[in-house]
Amino acid sequence: MTAQLIDGKAFAATVREKVAAHVSKLKADHDLTPGLAVVLVGEDPASQVYVRSKGKQTVEVGMKSVEHKLDRDTSEADLLALIKSLNADPTIHGILVQLPLPDHLDEDLVINSIDPAKDVDGFHISNVGLLGTGQKSMVPCTPLGCLMMLRDHHGSLSGLNAVVVGRSNIVGKPMAQLLLGDSCTVTIAHSRTKDLPDVVRGADIVVAAVGRPQMVPGDWIKPGATVIDVGINRIDAPERGEGKTRLVGDVDFDSCAAVAGAITPVPGGVGPMTIACLLANTLTACCRANQLEEPEGLTV
Ligand code: GUN
């Protein structure tokens, strides 16, 4: 391997330390505790794991954590009523509704019922519009984490060619906006892109966010490029024994690491940064709600 490893686990720990330090200052100076409410509808096992981890880390940085676990068949009216009460609760500064929602619930309607100032996911249409027009907004956590690591590695991103593979509302599109905001020349590639290997070969920065295990091979990577792997895919690993599995990203790590200048591993790359940025966003929302100075370096 020739690429430098971008250690998201260590980076996330420094973000959490910064958040924790600012939270204790808010308490000491203003008797204020940032609060995050997480709403989970149904029993999706992966979502349950994420929600537990979010709650634990929220408490660890000194914030208030509230979890609302609702039955799978909760009505839209009941969910909207809960969000309304959280919007009105002055001790709650961030609201996150875990996605995906069960089919009978309208995801857009639910997300857009969250007060945009408390929308720590940055998914509300107002925040999407603010980000797209370069105004102050809540920024989606995973792309924010990717941008922090890219800025840390490169310093300035100005003029670099960035290719984002994947066009989801959660990662691909906001990632492209953030890179554009940092003056990259940005291409969003997706399943219908013609000559995808050649498009990726033109990139100084590749962000892979498609949800397809090991889809990007090393011979698509320009020598020296930076590769950010957003994918978290569980695949069978018979080499580890019968029935065993392992986590892999959307890029083929070994072949990409042999060519890239820097690369994020899976696990231990982008994943830990997402929750760290959720905590950072909750702190930012709390500071904004109370007209207090925002901590530096925790948002764009
Ligand atoms: N499900 C998968 N990723 C996310 C995320 O970033 N936010 C929410 N709310 N749900 C998710």
CSV table of C-alpha atoms in Angstrom, one decimal, residues 48-274:
chain,number,residue,atom,x,y,z
A,48,GLN,CA,-31.3,0.4,16.3
A,49,VAL,CA,-27.6,0.0,16.4
A,50,TYR,CA,-27.0,3.6,15.0
A,51,VAL,CA,-29.6,5.1,17.4
A,52,ARG,CA,-28.0,3.4,20.5
A,53,SER,CA,-24.6,4.6,19.4
A,54,LYS,CA,-25.8,8.2,18.8
A,55,GLY,CA,-27.4,8.3,22.3
A,56,LYS,CA,-24.3,7.0,24.0
A,57,GLN,CA,-22.0,9.5,22.3
A,58,THR,CA,-24.4,12.4,22.9
A,59,VAL,CA,-24.2,11.7,26.7
A,60,GLU,CA,-20.5,11.2,26.6
A,61,VAL,CA,-19.9,14.8,25.3
A,62,GLY,CA,-22.2,16.1,28.0
A,63,MET,CA,-25.3,16.7,26.0
A,64,LYS,CA,-28.9,15.7,26.8
A,65,SER,CA,-30.1,12.7,24.8
A,66,VAL,CA,-33.7,11.8,24.3
A,67,GLU,CA,-34.8,8.8,22.4
A,68,HIS,CA,-38.3,8.2,21.1
A,69,LYS,CA,-38.9,4.7,19.9
A,70,LEU,CA,-42.2,4.3,18.1
A,71,ASP,CA,-44.1,1.2,16.9
A,72,ARG,CA,-43.6,0.3,13.3
A,73,ASP,CA,-47.3,1.0,12.6
A,74,THR,CA,-47.3,4.5,14.2
A,75,SER,CA,-49.6,6.9,12.3
A,76,GLU,CA,-48.3,9.9,10.4
A,77,ALA,CA,-50.4,12.1,12.6
A,78,ASP,CA,-48.8,10.7,15.8
A,79,LEU,CA,-45.3,11.1,14.4
A,80,LEU,CA,-46.0,14.7,13.2
A,81,ALA,CA,-47.5,15.5,16.7
A,82,LEU,CA,-44.3,14.2,18.4
A,83,ILE,CA,-42.2,16.4,16.1
A,84,LYS,CA,-44.4,19.4,16.8
A,85,SER,CA,-43.8,18.9,20.5
A,86,LEU,CA,-40.0,18.6,20.0
A,87,ASN,CA,-40.0,21.7,17.8
A,88,ALA,CA,-41.6,23.6,20.8
A,89,ASP,CA,-39.4,22.1,23.5
A,90,PRO,CA,-36.7,24.7,24.5
A,91,THR,CA,-34.4,22.0,26.0
A,92,ILE,CA,-34.2,20.2,22.6
A,93,HIS,CA,-31.9,21.9,20.0
A,94,GLY,CA,-31.5,19.0,17.5
A,95,ILE,CA,-34.1,16.6,16.1
A,96,LEU,CA,-33.2,13.5,14.1
A,97,VAL,CA,-35.7,11.2,12.6
A,98,GLN,CA,-33.9,8.0,11.7
A,99,LEU,CA,-34.3,7.0,8.0
A,100,PRO,CA,-35.6,4.9,6.3
A,101,LEU,CA,-39.1,5.3,7.6
A,102,PRO,CA,-41.7,2.5,7.1
A,103,ASP,CA,-43.5,2.7,3.8
A,104,HIS,CA,-46.8,4.2,5.0
A,105,LEU,CA,-45.0,7.4,6.3
A,106,ASP,CA,-44.2,10.2,3.9
A,107,GLU,CA,-40.5,10.8,4.5
A,108,ASP,CA,-40.4,14.3,2.8
A,109,LEU,CA,-43.5,15.4,4.8
A,110,VAL,CA,-42.0,14.2,8.1
A,111,ILE,CA,-38.6,15.7,7.5
A,112,ASN,CA,-40.0,19.0,6.4
A,113,SER,CA,-42.1,19.2,9.6
A,114,ILE,CA,-38.9,19.6,11.7
A,115,ASP,CA,-38.0,23.1,12.6
A,116,PRO,CA,-35.2,23.9,10.2
A,117,ALA,CA,-33.2,25.4,13.0
A,118,LYS,CA,-33.3,22.0,14.8
A,119,ASP,CA,-32.8,19.9,11.7
A,120,VAL,CA,-29.3,18.5,12.6
A,121,ASP,CA,-29.4,16.2,9.6
A,122,GLY,CA,-29.6,19.1,7.2
A,123,PHE,CA,-32.4,17.3,5.3
A,124,HIS,CA,-35.1,20.0,5.5
A,125,ILE,CA,-35.8,21.6,2.2
A,126,SER,CA,-34.9,25.0,3.7
A,127,ASN,CA,-31.4,23.8,4.7
A,128,VAL,CA,-31.0,22.1,1.3
A,129,GLY,CA,-31.8,25.4,-0.4
A,130,LEU,CA,-29.5,27.4,2.0
A,131,LEU,CA,-26.6,25.0,1.3
A,132,GLY,CA,-27.2,25.1,-2.4
A,133,THR,CA,-27.1,28.9,-2.4
A,134,GLY,CA,-24.0,29.1,-0.2
A,135,GLN,CA,-25.8,30.5,2.9
A,136,LYS,CA,-25.5,29.4,6.5
A,137,SER,CA,-27.4,26.2,7.0
A,138,MET,CA,-27.4,22.9,8.9
A,139,VAL,CA,-25.1,20.7,6.9
A,140,PRO,CA,-25.8,16.9,6.5
A,141,CYS,CA,-23.4,15.0,8.8
A,142,THR,CA,-21.7,12.5,6.5
A,143,PRO,CA,-20.7,15.0,3.8
A,144,LEU,CA,-19.7,17.4,6.5
A,145,GLY,CA,-17.4,14.8,8.0
A,146,CYS,CA,-15.9,14.0,4.6
A,147,LEU,CA,-15.3,17.7,4.0
A,148,MET,CA,-13.5,18.1,7.3
A,149,MET,CA,-11.2,15.2,6.5
A,150,LEU,CA,-10.5,16.6,3.0
A,151,ARG,CA,-9.7,20.1,4.3
A,152,ASP,CA,-7.5,18.6,7.0
A,153,HIS,CA,-5.6,16.5,4.4
A,154,HIS,CA,-5.3,19.1,1.6
A,155,GLY,CA,-5.6,22.5,3.2
A,156,SER,CA,-7.2,24.3,0.3
A,157,LEU,CA,-9.4,22.3,-2.1
A,158,SER,CA,-9.5,25.1,-4.6
A,159,GLY,CA,-9.3,24.1,-8.3
A,160,LEU,CA,-9.2,20.3,-7.6
A,161,ASN,CA,-11.3,18.0,-9.7
A,162,ALA,CA,-13.7,16.1,-7.5
A,163,VAL,CA,-15.9,13.2,-8.6
A,164,VAL,CA,-18.8,12.2,-6.3
A,165,VAL,CA,-20.0,8.7,-7.3
A,166,GLY,CA,-23.6,8.6,-6.1
A,167,ARG,CA,-26.5,11.1,-6.2
A,168,SER,CA,-28.4,10.5,-3.0
A,169,ASN,CA,-30.0,13.4,-1.1
A,170,ILE,CA,-28.2,12.3,2.1
A,171,VAL,CA,-24.7,12.1,0.7
A,172,GLY,CA,-24.0,12.6,-3.0
A,173,LYS,CA,-25.8,15.9,-3.7
A,174,PRO,CA,-24.9,17.7,-0.5
A,175,MET,CA,-21.3,16.5,-0.8
A,176,ALA,CA,-21.1,18.0,-4.3
A,177,GLN,CA,-22.5,21.3,-3.0
A,178,LEU,CA,-19.8,21.4,-0.2
A,179,LEU,CA,-17.0,20.6,-2.7
A,180,LEU,CA,-18.3,23.3,-5.0
A,181,GLY,CA,-18.4,25.7,-2.0
A,182,ASP,CA,-14.7,25.0,-1.5
A,183,SER,CA,-14.1,25.8,-5.2
A,184,CYS,CA,-13.6,22.3,-6.6
A,185,THR,CA,-14.6,21.4,-10.1
A,186,VAL,CA,-17.3,18.9,-9.3
A,187,THR,CA,-18.8,16.0,-11.3
A,188,ILE,CA,-21.6,13.9,-9.9
A,189,ALA,CA,-21.5,10.4,-11.4
A,190,HIS,CA,-24.1,7.7,-11.0
A,191,SER,CA,-25.4,4.5,-12.4
A,192,ARG,CA,-26.2,6.0,-15.8
A,193,THR,CA,-22.9,7.8,-16.2
A,194,LYS,CA,-21.2,7.0,-19.5
A,195,ASP,CA,-17.5,5.9,-19.2
A,196,LEU,CA,-17.6,5.9,-15.4
A,197,PRO,CA,-14.0,4.6,-15.1
A,198,ASP,CA,-12.7,7.5,-17.3
A,199,VAL,CA,-14.7,10.0,-15.3
A,200,VAL,CA,-13.2,8.8,-12.1
A,201,ARG,CA,-9.7,8.7,-13.6
A,202,GLY,CA,-9.9,12.5,-14.0
A,203,ALA,CA,-10.5,13.1,-10.3
A,204,ASP,CA,-8.1,14.5,-7.7
A,205,ILE,CA,-10.7,13.7,-5.1
A,206,VAL,CA,-13.1,10.7,-5.4
A,207,VAL,CA,-16.0,10.4,-3.0
A,208,ALA,CA,-17.7,7.0,-3.4
A,209,ALA,CA,-21.3,6.9,-2.0
A,210,VAL,CA,-23.2,4.3,-4.0
A,211,GLY,CA,-23.8,1.5,-1.5
A,212,ARG,CA,-22.3,-1.2,-3.8
A,213,PRO,CA,-19.5,-3.2,-2.2
A,214,GLN,CA,-16.0,-2.7,-3.6
A,215,MET,CA,-17.4,-1.2,-6.8
A,216,VAL,CA,-14.5,1.2,-7.5
A,217,PRO,CA,-11.3,-0.7,-8.4
A,218,GLY,CA,-7.8,0.7,-8.2
A,219,ASP,CA,-7.4,1.1,-12.0
A,220,TRP,CA,-10.1,3.8,-12.0
A,221,ILE,CA,-8.0,5.9,-9.6
A,222,LYS,CA,-5.6,8.6,-10.7
A,223,PRO,CA,-2.2,8.1,-9.1
A,224,GLY,CA,-2.0,10.3,-6.0
A,225,ALA,CA,-5.7,11.0,-5.8
A,226,THR,CA,-7.6,11.2,-2.5
A,227,VAL,CA,-10.3,8.5,-2.0
A,228,ILE,CA,-13.1,9.0,0.5
A,229,ASP,CA,-15.1,5.8,0.9
A,230,VAL,CA,-18.6,6.5,2.3
A,231,GLY,CA,-19.9,2.9,1.8
A,232,ILE,CA,-20.5,0.5,4.6
A,233,ASN,CA,-21.4,-2.9,3.2
A,234,ARG,CA,-21.5,-6.3,4.9
A,235,ILE,CA,-20.3,-9.1,2.7
A,236,ASP,CA,-19.7,-12.8,3.2
A,237,ALA,CA,-16.2,-13.6,4.4
A,238,PRO,CA,-15.8,-17.4,4.1
A,239,GLU,CA,-12.0,-17.0,4.5
A,240,ARG,CA,-12.8,-16.0,8.2
A,241,GLY,CA,-14.8,-19.2,8.7
A,242,GLU,CA,-18.2,-20.5,7.9
A,243,GLY,CA,-21.0,-18.0,8.0
A,244,LYS,CA,-18.6,-15.1,8.8
A,245,THR,CA,-19.0,-11.6,7.3
A,246,ARG,CA,-16.9,-8.4,7.1
A,247,LEU,CA,-17.5,-4.8,6.4
A,248,VAL,CA,-16.2,-3.3,3.1
A,249,GLY,CA,-16.7,0.1,1.5
A,250,ASP,CA,-17.7,1.1,-2.0
A,251,VAL,CA,-14.1,1.0,-3.2
A,252,ASP,CA,-11.9,-2.0,-3.4
A,253,PHE,CA,-9.5,-0.9,-0.6
A,254,ASP,CA,-6.4,-2.9,-1.5
A,255,SER,CA,-6.2,-2.0,-5.2
A,256,CYS,CA,-7.2,1.7,-4.6
A,257,ALA,CA,-4.7,2.1,-1.7
A,258,ALA,CA,-1.9,0.9,-4.0
A,259,VAL,CA,-2.5,3.9,-6.4
A,260,ALA,CA,-4.1,6.6,-4.3
A,261,GLY,CA,-2.3,9.3,-2.4
A,262,ALA,CA,-4.6,9.0,0.6
A,263,ILE,CA,-7.6,6.9,1.4
A,264,THR,CA,-10.2,6.4,4.2
A,265,PRO,CA,-10.5,2.8,5.5
A,266,VAL,CA,-13.8,0.9,6.2
A,267,PRO,CA,-14.4,0.6,9.0
A,268,GLY,CA,-12.7,3.5,10.8
A,269,GLY,CA,-13.0,6.2,8.0
A,270,VAL,CA,-16.1,8.2,7.3
A,271,GLY,CA,-18.4,6.2,9.6
A,272,PRO,CA,-17.1,7.6,12.9
A,273,MET,CA,-17.1,11.1,11.5
A,274,THR,CA,-20.9,11.0,10.8
